[in-house]
PDB file of C-alpha atoms in Angstrom:
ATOM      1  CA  UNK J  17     133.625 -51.858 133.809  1.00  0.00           C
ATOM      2  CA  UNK J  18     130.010 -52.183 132.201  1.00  0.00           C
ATOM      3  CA  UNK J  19     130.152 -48.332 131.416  1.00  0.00           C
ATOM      4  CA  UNK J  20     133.930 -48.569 129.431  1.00  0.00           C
ATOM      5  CA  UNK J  21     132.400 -51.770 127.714  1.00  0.00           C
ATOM      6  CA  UNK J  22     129.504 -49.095 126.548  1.00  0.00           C
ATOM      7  CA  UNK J  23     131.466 -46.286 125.859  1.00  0.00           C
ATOM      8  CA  UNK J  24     133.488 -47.873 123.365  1.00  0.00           C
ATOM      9  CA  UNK J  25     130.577 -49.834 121.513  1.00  0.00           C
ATOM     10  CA  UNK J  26     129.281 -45.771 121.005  1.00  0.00           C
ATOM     11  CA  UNK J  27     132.460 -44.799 119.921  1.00  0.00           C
ATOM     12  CA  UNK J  28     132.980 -47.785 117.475  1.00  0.00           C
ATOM     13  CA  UNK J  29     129.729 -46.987 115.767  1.00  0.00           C
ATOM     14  CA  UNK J  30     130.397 -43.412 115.465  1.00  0.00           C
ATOM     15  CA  UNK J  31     133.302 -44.302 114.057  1.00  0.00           C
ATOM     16  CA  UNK J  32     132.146 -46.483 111.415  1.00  0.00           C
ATOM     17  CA  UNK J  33     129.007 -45.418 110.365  1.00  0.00           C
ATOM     18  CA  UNK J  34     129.931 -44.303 107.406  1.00  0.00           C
ATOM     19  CA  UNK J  35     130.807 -47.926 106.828  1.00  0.00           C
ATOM     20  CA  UNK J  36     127.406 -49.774 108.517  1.00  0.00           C
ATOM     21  CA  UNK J  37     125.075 -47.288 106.973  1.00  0.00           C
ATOM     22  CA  UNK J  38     126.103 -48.663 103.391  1.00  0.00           C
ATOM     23  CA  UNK J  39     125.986 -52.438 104.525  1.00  0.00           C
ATOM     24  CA  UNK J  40     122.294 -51.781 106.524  1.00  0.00           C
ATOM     25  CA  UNK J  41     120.718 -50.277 103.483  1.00  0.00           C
ATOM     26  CA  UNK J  42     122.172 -53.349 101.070  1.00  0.00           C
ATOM     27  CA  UNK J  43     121.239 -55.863 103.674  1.00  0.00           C
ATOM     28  CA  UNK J  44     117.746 -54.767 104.043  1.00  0.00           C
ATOM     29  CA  UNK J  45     117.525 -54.301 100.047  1.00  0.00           C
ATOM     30  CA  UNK J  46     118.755 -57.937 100.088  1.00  0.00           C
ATOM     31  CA  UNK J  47     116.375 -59.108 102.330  1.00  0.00           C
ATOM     32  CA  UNK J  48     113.362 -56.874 100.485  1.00  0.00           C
ATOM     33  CA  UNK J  49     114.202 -59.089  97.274  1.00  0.00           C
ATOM     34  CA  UNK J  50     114.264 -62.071  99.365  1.00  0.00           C
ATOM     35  CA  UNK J  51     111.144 -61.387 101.191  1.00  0.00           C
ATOM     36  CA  UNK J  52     109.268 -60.474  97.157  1.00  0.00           C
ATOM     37  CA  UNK J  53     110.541 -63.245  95.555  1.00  0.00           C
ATOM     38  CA  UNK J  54     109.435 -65.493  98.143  1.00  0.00           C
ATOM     39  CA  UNK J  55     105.750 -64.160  97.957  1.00  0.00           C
ATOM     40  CA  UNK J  56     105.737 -64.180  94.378  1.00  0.00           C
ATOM     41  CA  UNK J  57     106.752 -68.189  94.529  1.00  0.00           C
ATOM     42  CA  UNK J  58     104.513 -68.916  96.941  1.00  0.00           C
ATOM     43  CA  UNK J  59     101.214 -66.992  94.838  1.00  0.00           C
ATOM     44  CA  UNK J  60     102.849 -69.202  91.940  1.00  0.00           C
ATOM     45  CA  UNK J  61     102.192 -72.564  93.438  1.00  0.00           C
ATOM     46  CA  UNK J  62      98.707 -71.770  95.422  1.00  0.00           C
ATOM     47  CA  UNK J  63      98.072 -70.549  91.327  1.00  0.00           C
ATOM     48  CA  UNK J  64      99.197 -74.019  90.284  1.00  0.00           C
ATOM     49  CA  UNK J  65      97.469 -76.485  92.937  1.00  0.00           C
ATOM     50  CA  UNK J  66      94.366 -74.378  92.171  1.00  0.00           C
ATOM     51  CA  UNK J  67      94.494 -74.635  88.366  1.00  0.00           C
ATOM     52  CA  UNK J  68      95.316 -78.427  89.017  1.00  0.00           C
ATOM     53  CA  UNK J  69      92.714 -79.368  91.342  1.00  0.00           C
ATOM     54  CA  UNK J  70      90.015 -76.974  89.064  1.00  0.00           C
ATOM     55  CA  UNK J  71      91.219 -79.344  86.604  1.00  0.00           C
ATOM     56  CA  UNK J  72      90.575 -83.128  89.005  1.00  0.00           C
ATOM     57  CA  UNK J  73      87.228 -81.565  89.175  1.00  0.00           C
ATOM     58  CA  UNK J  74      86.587 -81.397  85.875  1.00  0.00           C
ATOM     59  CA  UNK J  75      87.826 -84.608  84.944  1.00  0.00           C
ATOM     60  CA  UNK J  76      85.739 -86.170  87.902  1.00  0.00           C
ATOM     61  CA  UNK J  77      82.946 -84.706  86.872  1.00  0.00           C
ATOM     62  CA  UNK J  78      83.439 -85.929  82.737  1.00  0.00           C
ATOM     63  CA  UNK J  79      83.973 -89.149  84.485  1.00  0.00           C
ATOM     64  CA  UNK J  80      81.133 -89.573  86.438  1.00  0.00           C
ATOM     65  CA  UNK J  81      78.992 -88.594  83.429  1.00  0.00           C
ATOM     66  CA  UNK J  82      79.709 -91.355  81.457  1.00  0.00           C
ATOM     67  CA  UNK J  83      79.596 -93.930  84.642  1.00  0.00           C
ATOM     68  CA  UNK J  84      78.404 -97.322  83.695  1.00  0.00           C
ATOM     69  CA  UNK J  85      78.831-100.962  85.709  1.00  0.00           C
ATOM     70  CA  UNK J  86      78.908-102.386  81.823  1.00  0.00           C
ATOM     71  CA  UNK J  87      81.731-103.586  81.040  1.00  0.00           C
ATOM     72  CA  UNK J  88      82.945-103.467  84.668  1.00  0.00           C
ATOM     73  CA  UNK J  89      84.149-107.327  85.486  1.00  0.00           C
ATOM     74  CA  UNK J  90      85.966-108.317  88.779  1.00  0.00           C
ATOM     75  CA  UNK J  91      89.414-110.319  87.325  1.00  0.00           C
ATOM     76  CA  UNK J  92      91.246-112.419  89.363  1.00  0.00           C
ATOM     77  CA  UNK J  93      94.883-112.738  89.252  1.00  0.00           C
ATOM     78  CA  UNK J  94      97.162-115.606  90.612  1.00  0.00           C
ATOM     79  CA  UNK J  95     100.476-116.135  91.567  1.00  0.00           C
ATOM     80  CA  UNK J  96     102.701-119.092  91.440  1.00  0.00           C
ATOM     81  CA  UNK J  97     103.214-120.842  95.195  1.00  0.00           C
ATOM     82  CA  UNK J  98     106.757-121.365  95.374  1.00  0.00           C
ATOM     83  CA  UNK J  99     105.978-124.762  97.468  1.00  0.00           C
ATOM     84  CA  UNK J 100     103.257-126.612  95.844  1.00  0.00           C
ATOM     85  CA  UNK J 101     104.012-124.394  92.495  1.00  0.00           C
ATOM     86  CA  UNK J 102     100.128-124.281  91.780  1.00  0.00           C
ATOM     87  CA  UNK J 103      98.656-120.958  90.814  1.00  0.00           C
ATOM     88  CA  UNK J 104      97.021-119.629  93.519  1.00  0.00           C
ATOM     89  CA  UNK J 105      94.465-116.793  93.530  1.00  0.00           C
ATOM     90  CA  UNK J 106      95.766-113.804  95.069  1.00  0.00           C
ATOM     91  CA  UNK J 107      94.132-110.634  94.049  1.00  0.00           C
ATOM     92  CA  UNK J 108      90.362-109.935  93.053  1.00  0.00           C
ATOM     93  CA  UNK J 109      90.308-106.583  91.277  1.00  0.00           C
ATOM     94  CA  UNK J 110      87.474-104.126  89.800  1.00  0.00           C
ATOM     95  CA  UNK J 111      86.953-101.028  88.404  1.00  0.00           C
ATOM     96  CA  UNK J 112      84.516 -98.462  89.031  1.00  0.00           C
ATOM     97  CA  UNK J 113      81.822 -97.620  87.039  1.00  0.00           C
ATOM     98  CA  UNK J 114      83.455 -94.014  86.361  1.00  0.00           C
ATOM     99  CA  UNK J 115      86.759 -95.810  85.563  1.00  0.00           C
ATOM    100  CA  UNK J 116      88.252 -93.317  88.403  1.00  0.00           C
ATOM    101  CA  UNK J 117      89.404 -95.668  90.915  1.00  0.00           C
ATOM    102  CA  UNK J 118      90.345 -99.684  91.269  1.00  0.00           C
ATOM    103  CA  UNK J 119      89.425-101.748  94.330  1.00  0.00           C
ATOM    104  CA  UNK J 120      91.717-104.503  94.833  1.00  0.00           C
ATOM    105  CA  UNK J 121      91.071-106.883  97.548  1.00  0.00           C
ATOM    106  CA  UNK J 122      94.033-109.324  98.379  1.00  0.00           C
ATOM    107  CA  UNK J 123      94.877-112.445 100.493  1.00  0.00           C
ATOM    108  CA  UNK J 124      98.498-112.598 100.094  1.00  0.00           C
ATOM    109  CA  UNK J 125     100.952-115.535 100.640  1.00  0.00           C
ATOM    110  CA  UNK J 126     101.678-114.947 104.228  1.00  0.00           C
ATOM    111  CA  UNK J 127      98.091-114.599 105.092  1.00  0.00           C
ATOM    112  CA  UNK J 128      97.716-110.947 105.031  1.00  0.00           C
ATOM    113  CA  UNK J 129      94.639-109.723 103.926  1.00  0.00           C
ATOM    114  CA  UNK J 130      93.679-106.043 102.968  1.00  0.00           C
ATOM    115  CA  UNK J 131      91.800-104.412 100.230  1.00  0.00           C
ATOM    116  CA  UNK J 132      93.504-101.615  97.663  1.00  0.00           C
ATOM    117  CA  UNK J 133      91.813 -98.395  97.134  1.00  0.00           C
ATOM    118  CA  UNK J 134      94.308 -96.836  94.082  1.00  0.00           C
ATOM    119  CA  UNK J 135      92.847 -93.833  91.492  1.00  0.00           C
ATOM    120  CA  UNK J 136      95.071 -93.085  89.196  1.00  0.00           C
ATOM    121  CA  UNK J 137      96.300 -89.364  89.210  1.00  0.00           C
ATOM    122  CA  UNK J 138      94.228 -88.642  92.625  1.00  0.00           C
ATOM    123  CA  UNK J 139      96.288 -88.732  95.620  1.00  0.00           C
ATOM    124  CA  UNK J 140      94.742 -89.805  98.800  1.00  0.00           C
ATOM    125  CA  UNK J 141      96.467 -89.529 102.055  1.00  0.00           C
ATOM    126  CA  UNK J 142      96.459 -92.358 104.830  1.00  0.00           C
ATOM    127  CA  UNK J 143      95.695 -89.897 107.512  1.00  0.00           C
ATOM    128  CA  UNK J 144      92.422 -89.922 105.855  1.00  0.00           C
ATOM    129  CA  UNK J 145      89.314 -91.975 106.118  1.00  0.00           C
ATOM    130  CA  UNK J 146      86.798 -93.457 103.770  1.00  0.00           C
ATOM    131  CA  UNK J 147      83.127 -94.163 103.952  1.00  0.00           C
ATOM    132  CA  UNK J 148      81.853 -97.001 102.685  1.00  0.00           C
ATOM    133  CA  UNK J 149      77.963 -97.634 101.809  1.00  0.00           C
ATOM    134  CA  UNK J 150      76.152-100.917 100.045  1.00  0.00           C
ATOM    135  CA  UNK J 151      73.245-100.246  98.359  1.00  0.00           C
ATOM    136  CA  UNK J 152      71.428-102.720 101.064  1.00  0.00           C
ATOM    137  CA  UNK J 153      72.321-100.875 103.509  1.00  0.00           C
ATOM    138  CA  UNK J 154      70.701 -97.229 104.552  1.00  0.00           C
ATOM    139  CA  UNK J 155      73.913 -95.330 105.653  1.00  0.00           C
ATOM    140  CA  UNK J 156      77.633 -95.215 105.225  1.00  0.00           C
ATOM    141  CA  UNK J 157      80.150 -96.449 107.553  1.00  0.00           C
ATOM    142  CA  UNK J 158      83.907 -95.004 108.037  1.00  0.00           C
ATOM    143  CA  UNK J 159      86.705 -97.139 107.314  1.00  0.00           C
ATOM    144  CA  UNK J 160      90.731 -96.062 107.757  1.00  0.00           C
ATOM    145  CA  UNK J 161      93.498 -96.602 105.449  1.00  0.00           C
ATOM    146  CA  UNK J 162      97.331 -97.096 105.839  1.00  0.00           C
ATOM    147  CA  UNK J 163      99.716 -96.574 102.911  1.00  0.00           C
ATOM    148  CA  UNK J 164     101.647 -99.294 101.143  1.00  0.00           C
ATOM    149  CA  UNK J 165     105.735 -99.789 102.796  1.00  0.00           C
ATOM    150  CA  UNK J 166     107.073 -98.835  99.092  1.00  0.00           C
ATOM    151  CA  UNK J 167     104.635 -96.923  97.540  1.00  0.00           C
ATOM    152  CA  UNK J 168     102.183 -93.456  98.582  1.00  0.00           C
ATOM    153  CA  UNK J 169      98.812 -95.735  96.991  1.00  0.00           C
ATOM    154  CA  UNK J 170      96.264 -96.265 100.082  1.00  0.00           C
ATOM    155  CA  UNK J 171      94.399 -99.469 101.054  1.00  0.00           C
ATOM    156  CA  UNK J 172      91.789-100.236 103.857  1.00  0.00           C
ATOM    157  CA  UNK J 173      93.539-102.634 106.698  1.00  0.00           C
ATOM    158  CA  UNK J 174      92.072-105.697 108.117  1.00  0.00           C
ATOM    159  CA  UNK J 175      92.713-105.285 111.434  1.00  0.00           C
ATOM    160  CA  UNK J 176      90.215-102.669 112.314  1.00  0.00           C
ATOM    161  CA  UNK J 177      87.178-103.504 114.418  1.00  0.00           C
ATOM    162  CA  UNK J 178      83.877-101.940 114.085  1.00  0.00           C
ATOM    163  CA  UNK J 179      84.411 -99.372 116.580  1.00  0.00           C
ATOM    164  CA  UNK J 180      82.355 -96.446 117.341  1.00  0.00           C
ATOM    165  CA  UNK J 181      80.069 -97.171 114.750  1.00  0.00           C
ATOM    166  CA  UNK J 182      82.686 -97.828 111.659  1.00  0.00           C
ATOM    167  CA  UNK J 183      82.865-100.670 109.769  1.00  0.00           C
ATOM    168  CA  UNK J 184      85.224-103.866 110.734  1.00  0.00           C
ATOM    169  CA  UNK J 185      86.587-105.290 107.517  1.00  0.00           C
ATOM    170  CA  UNK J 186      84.703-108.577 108.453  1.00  0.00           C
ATOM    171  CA  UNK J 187      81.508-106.980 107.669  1.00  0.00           C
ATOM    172  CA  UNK J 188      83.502-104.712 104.702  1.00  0.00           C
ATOM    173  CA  UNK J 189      83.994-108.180 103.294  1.00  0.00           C
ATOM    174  CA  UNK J 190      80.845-109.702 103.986  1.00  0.00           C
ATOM    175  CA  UNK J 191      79.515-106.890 102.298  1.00  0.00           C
ATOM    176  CA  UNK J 192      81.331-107.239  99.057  1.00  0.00           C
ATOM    177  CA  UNK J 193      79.945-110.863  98.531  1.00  0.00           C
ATOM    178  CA  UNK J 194      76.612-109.858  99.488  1.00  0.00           C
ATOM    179  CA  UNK J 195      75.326-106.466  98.173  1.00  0.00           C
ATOM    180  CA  UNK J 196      74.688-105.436  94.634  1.00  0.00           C
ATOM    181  CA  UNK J 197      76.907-102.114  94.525  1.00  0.00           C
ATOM    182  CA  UNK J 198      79.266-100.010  96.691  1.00  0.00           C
ATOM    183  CA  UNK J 199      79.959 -96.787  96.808  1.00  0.00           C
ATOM    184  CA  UNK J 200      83.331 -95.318  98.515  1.00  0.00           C
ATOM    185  CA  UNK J 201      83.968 -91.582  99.289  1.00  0.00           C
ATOM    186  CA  UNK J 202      86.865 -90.508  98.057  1.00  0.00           C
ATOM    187  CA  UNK J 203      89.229 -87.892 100.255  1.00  0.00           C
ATOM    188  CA  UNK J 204      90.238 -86.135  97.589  1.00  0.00           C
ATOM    189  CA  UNK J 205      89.162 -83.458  95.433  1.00  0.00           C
ATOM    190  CA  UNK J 206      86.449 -82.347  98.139  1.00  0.00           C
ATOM    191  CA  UNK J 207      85.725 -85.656  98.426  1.00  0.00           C
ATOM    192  CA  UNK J 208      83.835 -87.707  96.039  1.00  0.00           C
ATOM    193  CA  UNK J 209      81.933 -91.228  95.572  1.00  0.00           C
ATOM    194  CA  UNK J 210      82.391 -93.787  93.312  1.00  0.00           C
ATOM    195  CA  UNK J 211      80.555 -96.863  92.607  1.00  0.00           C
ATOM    196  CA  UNK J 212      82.064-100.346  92.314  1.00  0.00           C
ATOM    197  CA  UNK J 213      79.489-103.179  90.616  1.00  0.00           C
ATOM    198  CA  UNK J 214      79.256-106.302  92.809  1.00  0.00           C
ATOM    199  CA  UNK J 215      78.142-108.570  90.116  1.00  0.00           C
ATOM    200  CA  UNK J 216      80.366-111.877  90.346  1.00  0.00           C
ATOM    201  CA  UNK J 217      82.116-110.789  93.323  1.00  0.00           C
ATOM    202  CA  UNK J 218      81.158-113.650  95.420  1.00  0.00           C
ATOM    203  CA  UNK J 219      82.845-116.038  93.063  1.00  0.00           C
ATOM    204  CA  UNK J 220      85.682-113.791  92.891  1.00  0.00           C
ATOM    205  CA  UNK J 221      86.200-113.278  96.469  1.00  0.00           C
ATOM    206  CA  UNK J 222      85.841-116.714  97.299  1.00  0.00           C
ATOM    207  CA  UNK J 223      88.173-117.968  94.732  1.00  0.00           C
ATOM    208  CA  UNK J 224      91.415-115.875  97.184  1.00  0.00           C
ATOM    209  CA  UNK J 225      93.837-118.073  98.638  1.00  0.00           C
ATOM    210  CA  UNK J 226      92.586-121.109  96.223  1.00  0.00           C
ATOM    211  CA  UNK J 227      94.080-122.868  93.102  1.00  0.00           C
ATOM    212  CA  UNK J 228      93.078-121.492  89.824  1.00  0.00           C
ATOM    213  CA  UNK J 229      91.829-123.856  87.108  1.00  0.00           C
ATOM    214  CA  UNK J 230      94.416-124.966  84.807  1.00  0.00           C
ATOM    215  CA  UNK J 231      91.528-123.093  82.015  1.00  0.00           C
ATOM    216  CA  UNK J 232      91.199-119.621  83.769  1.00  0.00           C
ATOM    217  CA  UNK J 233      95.094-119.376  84.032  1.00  0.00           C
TER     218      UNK J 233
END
């Protein structure tokens, strides 16, 4: 039965060559075109992410030229308790001296705590890590991030322990009230540092989760 089966399959394409050799040579044009056009997208955006992160270089580097701490003040920013309706310090916020990046540390209303890591314009993925050195301190530790629920910007969690030599968020903290500077490596751009001031942190760090004078609302 398997020969019959075969014999007709050969006749069938003997038959109809005249018809498959037509469609085989437009299908194989067809997928030529594909197969081109696909290369030439894919050389278009490998052109593009290179002329774009040629250009985050640059501006990093313009940045960190001009760096200064003057000017650089942490601001703290309240938000009305919906119980006791005081004004309650949530959010203790600085930029870097490059003006890059912000760091945002945060003791929200249902006791949360967490610090923001946001640079405008530089994406930074939450499958990577950071490293975080004081200036009283002789090397840098690695932190890890997690990504905000409705939004891609990064910040460095709370819950993580000082592990296999990287830096709990206690001491992160402790850090921030204590040391003069900071520096955080930046995944992004083959990686970079900036450089937070400390200057008035303690009092703005200390000031989270408490009312803010009627005068500094």
């Amino acid at each position: 039965m398997e020969w019959l089966i075969g014999i007709v399959c050969v006749v069938i394409v003997i038959y109809f060559w005249r018809i498959f050799l037509p469609l085989g040579v437009v299908a194989a044009v067809a997928l030529g075109g594909f197969l081109l056009y696909e290369e030439n997208q894919s050389n278009k955006r490998k052109e593009e992410e290179e002329r774009a992160a040629q250009e985050l270089r640059a501006r990093i580097a313009t940045a960190q030229k001009s760096a200064s701490p003057e000017g650089k003040e942490w601001v703290v920013y309240g938000r009305r308790d919906p119980a006791s309706e005081k004004n309650i310090a949530r959010t203790a916020s600085i930029n870097s001296n490059d003006g890059l990046c912000y760091l945002t540390v945060q003791k929200r209303i249902n006791g949360v705590e967490l610090t923001g890591l946001n640079c405008p314009g530089i994406k930074i993925s939450e499958y990577d890590d950071v490293y975080v050195k004081f200036d009283i301190s002789e090397t840098s530790k690695k932190m890890e991030l997690n990504s905000y629920s409705d939004s891609n910007d990064v910040y460095i969690p709370s819950g993580q322990s000082g592990y296999s030599g990287n830096m709990s968020y206690k001491d992160f903290i402790n850090g921030l009230v204590t040391a003069g500077a900071v520096a955080i490596k930046i995944p992004a751009a083959d990686d970079f540092w900036v450089k937070f001031s400390l200057k008035g942190s303690i009092d703005a760090i200390n000031q989270l989760g408490k009312e803010i004078p009627s005068d500094n609302k």
